[in-house]
Amino acid sequence: MQNYDDIKREVLDSARWLAEHGYLGRLSSGGNISVRVPGEKNIAITPSGRTYFSLELNDICVIDFDRNPIAGSLAPSIEAGMHIGVYRHRSDVNAVIHTHQPFASTLSIINKPIPALFDEISVEIGHEVDIVPYAFSGSAELVDNVTGKLGNACHCYVIQNHGALSLGADLPRAMRNSELLETVARIYCQALATGEKIQMLPKSAIEHFAEMRKLRFK
Ligand SMILES: [Zn+2]
């Protein structure tokens, strides 16, 4: 059997960083992380219901796209179907991070998509962080709701009354997108709280960055 230690280490280290920095629970689980195994129809994913600081390397699960276990003895995250749905629909994505990060989650309860506000975000994440409609955690309906939004080619989404979803061509880029999302969500929440008019990027800038993304993420 292939040794998945390197990819499991990558998932474990990222989960601990996200927990340490408030994106996942420290004393609870609250989120999940996965990476597509190169050249295989398998993913490495965090297990269900375990705190991230208690995890060891072999607690990271490797499963196939039908959720059959390939390596590891723990049950995979209940959101494994959502992760697999992303990999099935987006060949450009090789890492998926689902968190309950606070500012993106704030927008999830007021149903506010994040519009184009900054150059960097528009290039890295896309023209809008859209809202995925609510469904029970771990349900087939939530998988359908997520995959129904993936056609906009963006790298971040807010899940209504739940949390955030950040994607990347690899785990470092998905991590960076998760952090960028939290930064822009915090700024947007603060701006909304002022009650003042929000200044969007000009239409010409949005179009320019959309063209850049087509070249960069084709
Ligand atoms: Zn969740």
Coordinates of C-alpha atoms and ligand atoms in Angstrom, one line a residue:
M1 CA 0.0 0.0 0.0
Q2 CA 1.2 3.5 -0.8
N3 CA 2.6 5.4 2.1
Y4 CA 0.5 8.5 2.6
D5 CA 2.5 10.0 5.4
D6 CA 3.6 13.2 3.6
I7 CA 0.1 14.1 2.5
K8 CA -1.3 13.2 6.0
R9 CA 1.4 15.4 7.6
E10 CA 0.3 18.3 5.3
V11 CA -3.3 17.9 6.4
L12 CA -2.5 17.6 10.1
D13 CA -0.1 20.6 10.2
S14 CA -2.7 22.8 8.4
A15 CA -5.5 21.7 10.7
R16 CA -3.4 22.5 13.7
W17 CA -2.5 26.0 12.3
L18 CA -6.1 26.7 11.6
A19 CA -7.2 25.6 15.1
E20 CA -4.4 27.6 16.6
H21 CA -5.5 30.8 14.8
G22 CA -9.3 30.5 15.5
Y23 CA -10.5 29.1 12.2
L24 CA -11.4 25.7 13.7
G25 CA -12.3 24.9 17.3
R26 CA -9.5 24.4 19.8
L27 CA -11.5 22.4 22.3
S28 CA -14.0 21.2 19.7
S29 CA -13.6 20.1 16.1
G30 CA -15.7 22.6 14.0
G31 CA -14.4 22.2 10.4
N32 CA -12.5 19.8 8.2
I33 CA -9.6 19.8 5.7
S34 CA -8.8 17.6 2.7
V35 CA -6.3 17.2 -0.1
R36 CA -6.6 15.3 -3.3
V37 CA -4.0 12.5 -3.5
P38 CA -2.0 13.2 -6.7
G39 CA -2.7 10.7 -9.5
E40 CA -5.4 8.8 -7.5
K41 CA -9.1 9.2 -7.0
N42 CA -8.5 9.3 -3.3
I43 CA -8.4 12.1 -0.7
A44 CA -6.7 12.6 2.7
I45 CA -9.2 14.2 5.1
T46 CA -9.5 14.9 8.8
P47 CA -11.6 12.5 10.9
S48 CA -15.0 13.1 12.4
G49 CA -15.5 14.6 15.8
R50 CA -11.9 14.8 17.0
T51 CA -10.2 17.8 18.3
Y52 CA -7.2 18.9 16.1
F53 CA -4.6 19.0 18.9
S54 CA -5.4 15.4 19.9
L55 CA -4.9 14.1 16.3
E56 CA -1.9 12.0 15.3
L57 CA -0.6 11.3 11.8
N58 CA -2.4 8.0 11.4
D59 CA -5.7 9.5 12.5
I60 CA -5.9 11.3 9.1
C61 CA -8.2 9.3 6.9
V62 CA -7.5 8.4 3.2
I63 CA -10.7 7.5 1.4
D64 CA -11.8 7.1 -2.2
F65 CA -14.5 9.1 -4.0
D66 CA -17.2 6.6 -2.8
R67 CA -16.0 7.2 0.8
N68 CA -14.5 3.7 1.1
P69 CA -11.5 3.7 3.5
I70 CA -8.1 3.3 2.0
A71 CA -5.9 4.1 5.0
G72 CA -6.7 5.0 8.7
S73 CA -9.1 3.5 11.1
L74 CA -11.2 6.5 12.2
A75 CA -14.4 7.6 10.5
P76 CA -13.8 10.5 8.0
S77 CA -15.4 13.9 8.6
I78 CA -19.2 13.9 8.1
E79 CA -18.5 16.6 5.4
A80 CA -16.4 14.2 3.3
G81 CA -19.2 14.2 0.7
M82 CA -19.0 18.0 0.3
H83 CA -15.2 17.8 -0.2
I84 CA -15.6 15.0 -2.8
G85 CA -18.3 17.0 -4.5
V86 CA -15.9 19.8 -4.9
Y87 CA -13.2 17.5 -6.4
R88 CA -15.6 15.9 -8.8
H89 CA -16.8 19.3 -10.1
R90 CA -13.6 21.4 -10.0
S91 CA -10.5 19.8 -11.6
D92 CA -8.5 23.0 -10.7
V93 CA -9.0 22.3 -7.0
N94 CA -6.7 19.9 -5.1
A95 CA -7.4 21.1 -1.5
V96 CA -10.6 22.0 0.4
I97 CA -10.8 23.7 3.7
H98 CA -14.2 24.1 5.6
T99 CA -14.1 26.2 8.7
H100 CA -16.3 28.0 11.2
Q101 CA -14.1 31.1 11.0
P102 CA -15.9 34.0 12.9
F103 CA -16.2 36.9 10.4
A104 CA -17.1 34.8 7.4
S105 CA -19.6 33.0 9.7
T106 CA -21.0 36.4 10.6
L107 CA -21.9 37.0 7.0
S108 CA -23.4 33.5 6.8
I109 CA -26.2 34.6 9.2
I110 CA -27.0 37.9 7.4
N111 CA -26.8 36.2 4.0
K112 CA -24.4 38.8 2.6
P113 CA -22.3 37.7 -0.3
I114 CA -18.9 39.6 -0.3
P115 CA -18.7 41.8 -3.4
A116 CA -15.5 42.8 -5.2
L117 CA -13.8 45.2 -2.7
F118 CA -10.0 44.8 -3.2
D119 CA -7.6 44.0 -6.0
E120 CA -5.9 41.1 -4.3
I121 CA -9.2 39.4 -3.3
S122 CA -10.6 39.7 -6.8
V123 CA -7.5 38.1 -8.3
E124 CA -7.0 35.3 -5.7
I125 CA -10.6 34.5 -4.6
G126 CA -12.8 35.9 -7.4
H127 CA -15.4 38.5 -8.2
E128 CA -17.8 37.5 -5.4
V129 CA -17.8 35.3 -2.3
D130 CA -21.3 33.8 -2.9
I131 CA -23.6 32.3 -0.2
V132 CA -24.4 28.6 -0.4
P133 CA -28.0 28.0 0.8
Y134 CA -28.4 26.2 4.1
A135 CA -28.8 22.5 4.5
F136 CA -28.0 20.1 7.4
S137 CA -24.3 19.4 8.0
G138 CA -23.2 16.3 6.2
S139 CA -26.4 16.0 4.1
A140 CA -26.7 15.2 0.4
E141 CA -28.6 18.4 0.1
L142 CA -25.7 20.4 1.3
V143 CA -23.4 18.7 -1.2
D144 CA -25.9 19.7 -4.0
N145 CA -26.1 23.2 -2.7
V146 CA -22.3 23.6 -2.7
T147 CA -21.7 22.0 -6.1
G148 CA -24.5 24.2 -7.5
K149 CA -22.4 27.2 -6.8
L150 CA -19.0 26.0 -8.0
G151 CA -19.6 27.1 -11.6
N152 CA -18.6 30.7 -10.8
A153 CA -14.9 29.5 -10.6
C154 CA -14.3 31.4 -7.3
H155 CA -12.1 30.0 -4.6
C156 CA -14.2 30.9 -1.5
Y157 CA -17.9 30.5 -0.4
V158 CA -19.9 31.3 2.7
I159 CA -22.3 28.5 3.8
Q160 CA -25.5 30.0 5.2
N161 CA -25.9 29.6 9.0
H162 CA -22.8 27.5 9.1
G163 CA -19.3 28.7 8.0
A164 CA -16.8 29.0 5.1
L165 CA -15.4 27.0 2.3
S166 CA -12.0 27.8 0.8
L167 CA -10.5 26.0 -2.2
G168 CA -7.0 25.9 -3.8
A169 CA -4.8 24.3 -6.3
D170 CA -2.9 23.0 -3.3
L171 CA -3.2 23.2 0.4
P172 CA -0.9 26.3 0.9
R173 CA -3.1 28.2 -1.6
A174 CA -6.3 27.0 0.0
M175 CA -4.9 28.1 3.4
R176 CA -4.0 31.5 2.0
N177 CA -7.5 31.9 0.5
S178 CA -9.0 31.0 3.9
E179 CA -7.0 33.7 5.6
L180 CA -7.8 36.2 2.8
L181 CA -11.5 35.4 3.2
E182 CA -11.4 36.1 6.9
T183 CA -9.6 39.4 6.4
V184 CA -12.0 40.7 3.8
A185 CA -15.0 39.3 5.7
R186 CA -13.8 41.2 8.8
I187 CA -13.3 44.4 6.9
Y188 CA -16.7 44.0 5.2
C189 CA -18.5 43.4 8.6
Q190 CA -16.8 46.5 10.0
A191 CA -17.8 48.6 7.0
L192 CA -21.4 47.4 7.1
A193 CA -21.5 48.3 10.8
T194 CA -20.8 52.0 10.0
G195 CA -24.0 52.2 8.0
E196 CA -22.1 54.2 5.3
K197 CA -22.2 53.4 1.6
I198 CA -19.8 50.6 0.7
Q199 CA -17.4 51.6 -2.2
M200 CA -17.1 48.7 -4.7
L201 CA -14.2 48.3 -7.1
P202 CA -14.9 50.0 -10.5
K203 CA -16.5 47.8 -13.1
S204 CA -13.4 48.1 -15.3
A205 CA -11.2 46.7 -12.5
I206 CA -13.6 43.8 -11.9
E207 CA -13.4 43.0 -15.6
H208 CA -9.6 43.3 -15.7
F209 CA -9.2 40.9 -12.7
A210 CA -11.7 38.4 -14.2
E211 CA -9.5 38.2 -17.3
M212 CA -6.4 37.7 -15.1
R213 CA -8.2 34.9 -13.3
K214 CA -9.1 33.2 -16.6
L215 CA -5.4 33.1 -17.6
R216 CA -4.2 32.1 -14.1
F217 CA -6.7 29.4 -13.2
K218 CA -7.6 28.0 -16.6
Ligands
ZN1 ZN -19.1 22.8 9.6

